[in-house]
CSV table of C-alpha atoms in Angstrom, one decimal:
chain,number,residue,atom,x,y,z
A,770,MET,CA,0.0,0.0,0.0
A,771,ASN,CA,1.5,3.3,-1.0
A,772,LYS,CA,1.5,6.4,1.2
A,773,LEU,CA,-1.3,8.2,-0.5
A,774,SER,CA,-3.7,5.2,-0.4
A,775,GLY,CA,-2.6,4.5,3.1
A,776,ASN,CA,-3.5,8.1,4.2
A,777,ALA,CA,-6.9,7.8,2.5
A,778,THR,CA,-7.5,4.6,4.5
A,779,VAL,CA,-6.5,6.3,7.7
A,780,LEU,CA,-8.9,9.2,6.9
A,781,LYS,CA,-11.8,6.8,6.4
A,782,ILE,CA,-11.1,5.0,9.6
A,783,VAL,CA,-10.9,8.3,11.6
A,784,LEU,CA,-14.1,9.7,10.0
A,785,LEU,CA,-16.1,6.5,10.8
A,786,ILE,CA,-14.9,6.5,14.4
A,787,MET,CA,-15.7,10.2,14.8
A,788,LEU,CA,-19.1,9.8,13.2
A,789,GLY,CA,-20.1,6.9,15.6
A,790,SER,CA,-18.8,8.6,18.7
A,791,GLN,CA,-20.4,12.0,17.8
A,792,LEU,CA,-23.7,10.3,17.0
A,793,MET,CA,-23.7,8.7,20.5
A,794,LEU,CA,-22.8,12.0,22.1
A,795,ASN,CA,-25.3,14.2,20.2
A,796,MET,CA,-28.2,11.7,20.7
A,797,SER,CA,-27.8,11.9,24.4
A,798,ARG,CA,-26.7,15.5,25.3
A,799,PRO,CA,-30.0,17.3,24.5
A,800,VAL,CA,-32.0,14.5,26.1
A,801,ILE,CA,-30.0,14.7,29.3
A,802,THR,CA,-31.4,18.1,30.0
A,803,LEU,CA,-35.0,16.9,29.5
A,804,PHE,CA,-34.3,13.7,31.5
A,805,ALA,CA,-33.0,15.7,34.4
A,806,SER,CA,-36.0,18.1,34.2
A,807,ASN,CA,-38.3,15.1,34.2
A,808,LEU,CA,-36.5,13.9,37.4
A,809,GLY,CA,-37.2,17.2,39.1
A,810,ALA,CA,-33.9,19.0,38.5
A,811,SER,CA,-33.8,22.8,38.8
A,812,THR,CA,-32.2,25.2,36.2
A,813,LEU,CA,-29.1,25.5,38.5
A,814,GLU,CA,-28.9,21.7,38.9
A,815,ILE,CA,-29.0,21.3,35.2
A,816,GLY,CA,-26.2,23.9,34.9
A,817,PHE,CA,-24.1,21.7,37.3
A,818,LEU,CA,-25.0,18.6,35.3
A,819,THR,CA,-23.9,20.2,32.0
A,820,ALA,CA,-20.7,21.4,33.6
A,821,SER,CA,-19.8,18.0,34.9
A,822,PHE,CA,-19.1,16.9,31.3
A,823,ALA,CA,-16.1,19.2,31.3
A,824,PHE,CA,-14.7,18.8,34.8
A,825,LEU,CA,-12.3,15.9,34.4
A,826,PRO,CA,-11.3,16.8,30.8
A,827,LEU,CA,-10.2,20.2,32.0
A,828,LEU,CA,-7.8,18.4,34.4
A,829,PHE,CA,-6.6,15.6,32.2
A,830,ALA,CA,-6.7,16.9,28.6
A,831,ILE,CA,-3.0,17.9,28.4
A,832,ARG,CA,-2.1,14.6,30.1
A,833,ALA,CA,-4.1,12.7,27.5
A,834,GLY,CA,-2.2,14.5,24.7
A,835,LYS,CA,1.1,13.5,26.3
A,836,ILE,CA,-0.1,9.9,26.4
A,837,ALA,CA,-0.9,10.0,22.7
A,838,ASP,CA,2.5,11.5,21.9
A,839,ARG,CA,4.2,8.8,23.9
A,840,PHE,CA,2.2,5.6,23.3
A,841,GLY,CA,0.4,6.2,20.1
A,842,ASP,CA,-3.3,6.9,19.4
A,843,ARG,CA,-4.9,3.4,19.0
A,844,LEU,CA,-5.2,2.3,22.6
A,845,PRO,CA,-6.4,5.6,24.0
A,846,VAL,CA,-9.2,5.7,21.4
A,847,VAL,CA,-10.3,2.1,22.2
A,848,ALA,CA,-10.3,3.0,25.9
A,849,GLY,CA,-12.2,6.2,25.3
A,850,GLY,CA,-14.8,4.3,23.3
A,851,ILE,CA,-15.3,1.8,26.0
A,852,GLY,CA,-15.7,4.5,28.6
A,853,CYS,CA,-18.3,6.4,26.5
A,854,SER,CA,-20.4,3.2,26.1
A,855,LEU,CA,-20.2,2.5,29.8
A,856,GLY,CA,-21.2,6.1,30.5
A,857,MET,CA,-24.3,5.7,28.2
A,858,ALA,CA,-25.3,2.5,29.9
A,859,LEU,CA,-25.6,4.1,33.4
A,860,PRO,CA,-28.7,6.2,32.9
A,861,PHE,CA,-30.4,3.3,31.0
A,862,VAL,CA,-29.8,0.9,34.0
A,863,PHE,CA,-30.2,3.5,36.7
A,864,PRO,CA,-32.7,6.3,35.8
A,865,ALA,CA,-31.6,8.7,38.5
A,866,MET,CA,-29.8,12.1,38.8
A,867,TRP,CA,-26.7,10.5,40.3
A,868,ALA,CA,-26.4,8.2,37.3
A,869,LEU,CA,-26.7,11.2,34.9
A,870,PHE,CA,-23.9,13.0,36.8
A,871,VAL,CA,-21.6,10.0,36.8
A,872,SER,CA,-22.4,9.3,33.1
A,873,GLN,CA,-21.5,12.9,32.1
A,874,VAL,CA,-18.2,12.8,34.0
A,875,LEU,CA,-17.2,9.4,32.5
A,876,VAL,CA,-18.3,10.3,29.0
A,877,GLY,CA,-16.5,13.7,29.2
A,878,LEU,CA,-13.2,12.1,30.3
A,879,SER,CA,-13.4,9.3,27.8
A,880,HIS,CA,-14.3,11.6,24.9
A,881,VAL,CA,-11.1,13.6,25.5
A,882,PHE,CA,-9.0,10.6,24.4
A,883,ILE,CA,-11.1,10.1,21.2
A,884,ALA,CA,-11.0,13.8,20.2
A,885,ILE,CA,-7.3,14.4,20.8
A,886,CYS,CA,-6.1,11.2,19.4
A,887,LEU,CA,-8.2,11.3,16.2
A,888,GLN,CA,-7.0,14.9,15.5
A,889,ASN,CA,-3.4,13.7,16.1
A,890,VAL,CA,-3.8,10.8,13.8
A,891,LEU,CA,-5.0,13.0,10.9
A,892,GLY,CA,-2.3,15.6,11.6
A,893,ASN,CA,0.4,12.9,11.5
A,894,ALA,CA,-1.0,11.3,8.4
A,895,ALA,CA,-1.2,14.5,6.4
A,896,ALA,CA,1.7,14.9,3.9
A,897,SER,CA,1.4,18.7,3.6
A,898,LYS,CA,-0.3,21.7,5.2
A,899,GLU,CA,-2.9,21.7,2.5
A,900,GLN,CA,-3.7,18.0,3.0
A,901,ARG,CA,-3.9,18.6,6.8
A,902,ASP,CA,-6.4,21.5,6.3
A,903,HIS,CA,-8.5,19.2,4.0
A,904,TYR,CA,-8.4,16.4,6.6
A,905,PHE,CA,-9.5,18.6,9.5
A,906,SER,CA,-12.2,20.1,7.3
A,907,MET,CA,-13.5,16.6,6.5
A,908,LEU,CA,-13.4,15.8,10.3
A,909,SER,CA,-15.4,18.9,11.1
A,910,MET,CA,-18.0,18.1,8.5
A,911,VAL,CA,-18.5,14.6,9.9
A,912,VAL,CA,-19.0,16.2,13.4
A,913,ALA,CA,-21.5,18.6,11.8
A,914,ILE,CA,-23.4,15.7,10.2
A,915,ALA,CA,-23.5,14.0,13.6
A,916,HIS,CA,-24.8,17.2,15.1
A,917,PHE,CA,-27.7,17.0,12.7
A,918,VAL,CA,-28.5,13.3,12.9
A,919,GLY,CA,-27.9,12.8,16.6
A,920,PRO,CA,-30.5,15.2,18.0
A,921,LEU,CA,-33.1,13.9,15.6
A,922,VAL,CA,-32.6,10.3,16.5
A,923,GLY,CA,-32.5,11.2,20.2
A,924,GLY,CA,-35.6,13.4,20.0
A,925,TYR,CA,-37.8,10.9,18.1
A,926,THR,CA,-36.6,8.0,20.3
A,927,ALA,CA,-37.4,10.0,23.5
A,928,GLU,CA,-40.8,11.0,22.2
A,929,HIS,CA,-41.9,7.6,21.0
A,930,TYR,CA,-40.1,5.4,23.5
A,931,SER,CA,-38.3,6.9,26.5
A,932,TYR,CA,-35.3,8.8,27.7
A,933,ARG,CA,-33.7,5.5,28.9
A,934,THR,CA,-34.1,4.1,25.4
A,935,VAL,CA,-32.1,7.0,24.0
A,936,PHE,CA,-29.1,6.0,26.2
A,937,GLN,CA,-29.5,2.3,25.4
A,938,THR,CA,-29.4,3.1,21.7
A,939,ALA,CA,-26.4,5.4,22.1
A,940,MET,CA,-24.6,2.7,24.0
A,941,LEU,CA,-25.1,0.2,21.1
A,942,ILE,CA,-24.0,2.7,18.5
A,943,GLY,CA,-20.9,3.4,20.6
A,944,MET,CA,-19.8,-0.2,20.3
A,945,VAL,CA,-19.1,0.2,16.5
A,946,PRO,CA,-16.3,2.8,16.8
A,947,ILE,CA,-14.6,0.6,19.4
A,948,LEU,CA,-14.3,-2.2,16.9
A,949,ILE,CA,-13.1,0.2,14.1
A,950,SER,CA,-10.5,1.7,16.5
A,951,PHE,CA,-8.3,-1.4,16.3
A,952,TYR,CA,-7.5,-0.5,12.7
A,953,ILE,CA,-5.9,2.8,13.7
A,954,PRO,CA,-2.2,2.7,12.8
A,955,VAL,CA,0.2,3.2,15.6
A,956,MET,CA,2.4,6.2,14.7
A,957,LEU,CA,4.9,7.2,17.4
A,958,ARG,CA,7.1,10.3,17.1
A,959,LYS,CA,10.7,9.7,16.3
A,960,LYS,CA,13.6,10.9,18.5
A,961,GLU,CA,15.0,13.0,15.7
A,962,GLU,CA,11.8,15.0,15.5
A,963,THR,CA,12.3,16.4,19.0
A,964,ASP,CA,12.8,20.2,18.9
A,965,PRO,CA,16.4,21.0,19.8
A,966,ALA,CA,15.5,24.1,21.7
A,967,PRO,CA,13.8,23.0,25.0
A,968,ASP,CA,12.5,26.5,25.9
A,969,SER,CA,10.6,26.8,22.6
A,970,THR,CA,8.6,23.7,23.3
A,971,THR,CA,7.0,24.6,26.6
A,972,LEU,CA,3.2,25.3,26.6
A,973,LEU,CA,3.9,28.7,28.2
A,974,SER,CA,6.1,29.8,25.4
A,975,LEU,CA,3.6,28.6,22.8
A,976,LEU,CA,0.9,30.6,24.5
A,977,LYS,CA,3.0,33.7,23.6
A,978,LEU,CA,2.1,33.2,20.0
A,979,PRO,CA,-0.9,35.5,19.1
A,980,VAL,CA,-2.1,33.1,16.4
A,981,LEU,CA,-2.4,30.2,18.9
A,982,ARG,CA,-4.0,32.3,21.6
A,983,ASN,CA,-6.6,33.5,19.1
A,984,ALA,CA,-7.3,30.0,18.0
A,985,LEU,CA,-7.8,28.8,21.6
A,986,ALA,CA,-10.1,31.8,22.4
A,987,THR,CA,-12.2,31.2,19.2
A,988,SER,CA,-12.6,27.5,19.9
A,989,ALA,CA,-13.7,28.1,23.5
A,990,LEU,CA,-16.2,30.7,22.4
A,991,VAL,CA,-17.8,28.4,19.8
A,992,LEU,CA,-17.9,25.3,22.0
A,993,TYR,CA,-19.4,27.0,25.1
A,994,SER,CA,-22.1,28.6,22.9
A,995,ARG,CA,-23.1,25.3,21.4
A,996,ASP,CA,-23.2,23.7,24.8
A,997,ILE,CA,-25.3,26.4,26.2
A,998,PHE,CA,-27.8,26.1,23.3
A,999,VAL,CA,-28.0,22.3,23.6
A,1000,ALA,CA,-28.4,22.4,27.4
A,1001,TYR,CA,-30.9,25.2,27.7
A,1002,PHE,CA,-32.9,25.4,24.5
A,1003,PRO,CA,-34.7,22.1,25.3
A,1004,LEU,CA,-35.9,23.6,28.6
A,1005,TYR,CA,-37.1,26.7,26.7
A,1006,GLY,CA,-38.8,24.6,24.0
A,1007,GLU,CA,-40.5,22.5,26.7
A,1008,ARG,CA,-41.8,25.6,28.4
A,1009,ILE,CA,-43.4,27.0,25.2
A,1010,GLY,CA,-45.0,23.6,24.5
A,1011,MET,CA,-42.7,22.0,21.9
A,1012,SER,CA,-42.5,18.3,21.5
A,1013,ASP,CA,-39.2,16.4,22.0
A,1014,SER,CA,-38.9,15.7,18.3
A,1015,SER,CA,-39.4,19.4,17.4
A,1016,ILE,CA,-36.7,20.3,19.9
A,1017,GLY,CA,-34.5,17.7,18.3
A,1018,TRP,CA,-35.2,19.2,14.8
A,1019,ILE,CA,-34.2,22.7,15.9
A,1020,ILE,CA,-30.9,21.5,17.5
A,1021,ALA,CA,-30.3,19.2,14.5
A,1022,ILE,CA,-30.7,21.9,11.8
A,1023,GLN,CA,-27.9,23.9,13.5
A,1024,GLY,CA,-25.6,21.0,12.8
A,1025,LEU,CA,-26.8,20.6,9.2
A,1026,SER,CA,-26.2,24.3,8.5
A,1027,MET,CA,-22.5,23.9,9.5
A,1028,VAL,CA,-21.8,21.4,6.7
A,1029,PRO,CA,-21.9,23.8,3.7
A,1030,VAL,CA,-20.0,26.5,5.7
A,1031,ARG,CA,-17.2,24.0,6.4
A,1032,LEU,CA,-17.3,22.7,2.8
A,1033,PHE,CA,-16.4,26.2,1.4
A,1034,LEU,CA,-14.4,27.5,4.4
A,1035,SER,CA,-11.0,27.4,2.6
A,1036,ARG,CA,-12.4,29.4,-0.3
A,1037,LEU,CA,-14.1,31.9,2.1
A,1038,THR,CA,-10.9,32.5,4.1
A,1039,ALA,CA,-8.8,32.8,0.9
A,1040,ALA,CA,-11.3,35.4,-0.5
A,1041,PHE,CA,-12.1,37.5,2.6
A,1042,GLY,CA,-9.4,36.7,5.2
A,1043,ARG,CA,-9.4,34.5,8.3
A,1044,GLU,CA,-10.0,37.3,10.8
A,1045,ARG,CA,-12.9,38.8,8.9
A,1046,ILE,CA,-14.6,35.4,8.5
A,1047,LEU,CA,-14.2,34.7,12.2
A,1048,LEU,CA,-15.5,38.1,13.3
A,1049,LEU,CA,-18.6,38.0,11.1
A,1050,SER,CA,-19.5,34.3,11.8
A,1051,ILE,CA,-19.3,34.7,15.6
A,1052,GLN,CA,-21.3,37.9,15.5
A,1053,ILE,CA,-24.0,36.2,13.4
A,1054,ALA,CA,-24.3,33.5,16.0
A,1055,GLY,CA,-24.5,36.1,18.8
A,1056,PHE,CA,-27.4,38.0,17.2
A,1057,ALA,CA,-29.2,34.7,16.6
A,1058,PHE,CA,-28.9,33.9,20.4
A,1059,VAL,CA,-30.3,37.2,21.4
A,1060,LEU,CA,-33.3,36.8,19.1
A,1061,ILE,CA,-34.4,33.4,20.3
A,1062,PRO,CA,-36.7,34.6,23.0
A,1063,TYR,CA,-38.6,36.7,20.4
A,1064,ALA,CA,-39.2,33.7,18.1
A,1065,GLY,CA,-42.2,31.9,19.5
A,1066,HIS,CA,-42.9,29.9,16.3
A,1067,ILE,CA,-41.0,26.8,15.2
A,1068,SER,CA,-40.3,28.2,11.8
A,1069,LEU,CA,-38.6,31.3,13.2
A,1070,LEU,CA,-36.6,29.1,15.7
A,1071,LEU,CA,-35.5,26.9,12.8
A,1072,LEU,CA,-34.3,30.0,10.9
A,1073,LEU,CA,-32.4,31.3,13.9
A,1074,SER,CA,-30.8,27.8,14.4
A,1075,VAL,CA,-29.6,27.9,10.8
A,1076,PHE,CA,-28.0,31.3,11.3
A,1077,MET,CA,-26.5,30.0,14.5
A,1078,GLY,CA,-25.0,27.0,12.8
A,1079,ILE,CA,-23.6,29.2,10.0
A,1080,GLY,CA,-22.0,31.4,12.6
A,1081,LEU,CA,-20.6,28.7,14.8
A,1082,GLY,CA,-19.5,26.5,11.9
A,1083,CYS,CA,-16.3,28.3,11.1
A,1084,GLY,CA,-14.5,28.5,14.4
A,1085,GLN,CA,-13.7,24.8,15.1
A,1086,PRO,CA,-12.0,23.8,11.9
A,1087,LEU,CA,-10.0,27.1,11.8
A,1088,SER,CA,-8.8,26.8,15.4
A,1089,MET,CA,-8.1,23.0,15.0
A,1090,SER,CA,-5.8,23.4,12.0
A,1091,THR,CA,-4.2,26.6,13.4
A,1092,THR,CA,-3.4,24.8,16.7
A,1093,TYR,CA,-1.8,21.8,15.0
A,1094,SER,CA,0.2,24.0,12.7
A,1095,ALA,CA,1.6,26.0,15.6
A,1096,SER,CA,2.7,22.9,17.5
A,1097,PRO,CA,6.2,21.5,17.7
A,1098,LYS,CA,6.3,18.1,15.9
A,1099,ASN,CA,7.0,16.2,19.1
A,1100,LYS,CA,4.2,17.9,21.1
A,1101,THR,CA,1.2,18.0,18.7
A,1102,GLY,CA,-0.9,15.8,21.0
A,1103,GLU,CA,0.0,17.9,24.1
A,1104,VAL,CA,-0.9,21.2,22.3
A,1105,LEU,CA,-4.2,19.7,21.0
A,1106,GLY,CA,-4.8,18.7,24.6
A,1107,LEU,CA,-4.2,22.3,25.7
A,1108,ARG,CA,-6.8,23.4,23.1
A,1109,LEU,CA,-9.3,20.8,24.5
A,1110,ALA,CA,-8.5,21.9,28.1
A,1111,THR,CA,-9.3,25.5,27.1
A,1112,ASN,CA,-12.6,24.3,25.5
A,1113,ARG,CA,-13.5,22.3,28.6
A,1114,LEU,CA,-12.7,25.3,30.9
A,1115,SER,CA,-15.3,27.3,29.0
A,1116,GLN,CA,-17.7,24.4,29.0
A,1117,LEU,CA,-17.2,24.1,32.8
A,1118,ILE,CA,-17.6,27.7,33.7
A,1119,ALA,CA,-20.4,28.7,31.3
A,1120,PRO,CA,-23.1,26.2,32.4
A,1121,LEU,CA,-22.5,27.1,36.0
A,1122,PHE,CA,-22.6,30.8,35.3
A,1123,PHE,CA,-25.7,30.5,33.1
A,1124,GLY,CA,-27.4,28.1,35.6
A,1125,VAL,CA,-27.1,30.9,38.2
A,1126,VAL,CA,-28.3,33.5,35.7
A,1127,GLY,CA,-31.2,31.3,34.7
A,1128,SER,CA,-32.2,30.7,38.3
A,1129,TRP,CA,-32.0,34.3,39.4
A,1130,ILE,CA,-33.2,36.3,36.4
A,1131,GLY,CA,-35.1,33.7,34.3
A,1132,LEU,CA,-34.4,31.2,31.5
A,1133,VAL,CA,-34.6,33.6,28.6
A,1134,SER,CA,-31.8,35.7,30.1
A,1135,VAL,CA,-29.5,32.8,29.3
A,1136,PHE,CA,-29.9,33.6,25.6
A,1137,TYR,CA,-29.5,37.4,26.0
A,1138,VAL,CA,-26.3,37.1,28.1
A,1139,SER,CA,-24.8,34.3,25.9
A,1140,GLY,CA,-25.5,36.3,22.7
A,1141,ALA,CA,-23.8,39.4,24.3
A,1142,PHE,CA,-20.8,37.3,25.3
A,1143,LEU,CA,-20.5,36.0,21.7
A,1144,ILE,CA,-20.7,39.4,20.1
A,1145,GLY,CA,-18.2,40.9,22.6
A,1146,GLY,CA,-15.9,37.9,22.4
A,1147,ALA,CA,-15.8,38.2,18.6
A,1148,LEU,CA,-14.7,41.8,18.9
A,1149,LEU,CA,-12.0,40.8,21.5
A,1150,THR,CA,-10.8,38.0,19.2
A,1151,LYS,CA,-10.5,40.6,16.4
A,1152,THR,CA,-8.4,42.8,18.7
A,1153,LYS,CA,-6.2,39.8,19.7
A,1154,ALA,CA,-5.8,38.7,16.1
A,1155,GLY,CA,-4.3,41.9,14.9
A,1156,HIS,CA,-3.3,41.6,11.3
A,1157,GLN,CA,-2.8,37.9,10.9
A,1158,ASP,CA,-5.0,37.0,8.0
A,1159,GLN,CA,-2.0,36.0,5.9
A,1160,GLU,CA,-0.9,33.5,8.5
A,1161,GLY,CA,-4.3,31.9,8.8
A,1162,VAL,CA,-5.6,31.8,5.3
A,1163,GLY,CA,-7.0,28.5,4.6
A,1164,MET,CA,-6.5,27.1,8.1
């Protein structure tokens, strides 16, 4: 097998694993909020539940990246898949709040290994920067497809069967990626690839790079926003009388609208510049958040979800490729772990903060404040980015 065909095989394996793991995740996450509400949880408790997904990943993400750099990517992905499936089994077997909390903690930690290692596999397999950008774009599109299919399957399953059945189905789906993971090639870093200047390979020195700081900030903004929407929109939809399947459709259409954006992202950044695309896309998502409480009809909510997906669809692939490109060759997993730790920090703090906001001021305030954060964060990102469009074009 030549290198090009081998790389194509690696890409297919990674995309299949990511599709299965993301389907499992996106089936369950919107339903967790409704399940907890059904069990009598308050808005604040749901904030804590949502934040529990990010707690252990925040502590272990960089360590997980180091493990990938040292031991290869196959075994961590297999272990992560097993952990995710066990996490999905808990709420099915034990329909209680404690099981939801333990499930989220276990799935959150397990998914760290899957996300970091699959990104590392693709980065290692790419023969050039252009090929790497293409691989990360394909990975992002698969995630967007799962963001569309997962909430639909979860919503209809919950409506026609039960919340427990959603977790049972997710557990069964999660077993497929585990089997495929054994085909991941083990690619360890060679000694000669080590950077000869030790002080240039520390995470602290890497954080001095404006392009990397900007990538981390953008990624955190995008992920926390999507998490807040997935966590709190089901509650809002339930309060205005929407069915579980309708809630699933509105969350799913956001994922679908990310696909065409990511398909043409390289052309957009080449034509308009990376900074301009990031600024405009995040602001679009911010305004969509603010308008949600004014859209009482499902058609308007679907439209806002589309704009939100278009706005949030640019940040992840851009930040992923930029982070990998800025990493020393022997520390790609560790730096990707830093990116994930930054994401999880935002995913830990934001649900707790918005849980307090929702409890004190009201549920709709979550959308106002989150939208304001997105718009303000986009302007801050623009300030941080300076004039770096040329460095980031096509990333």
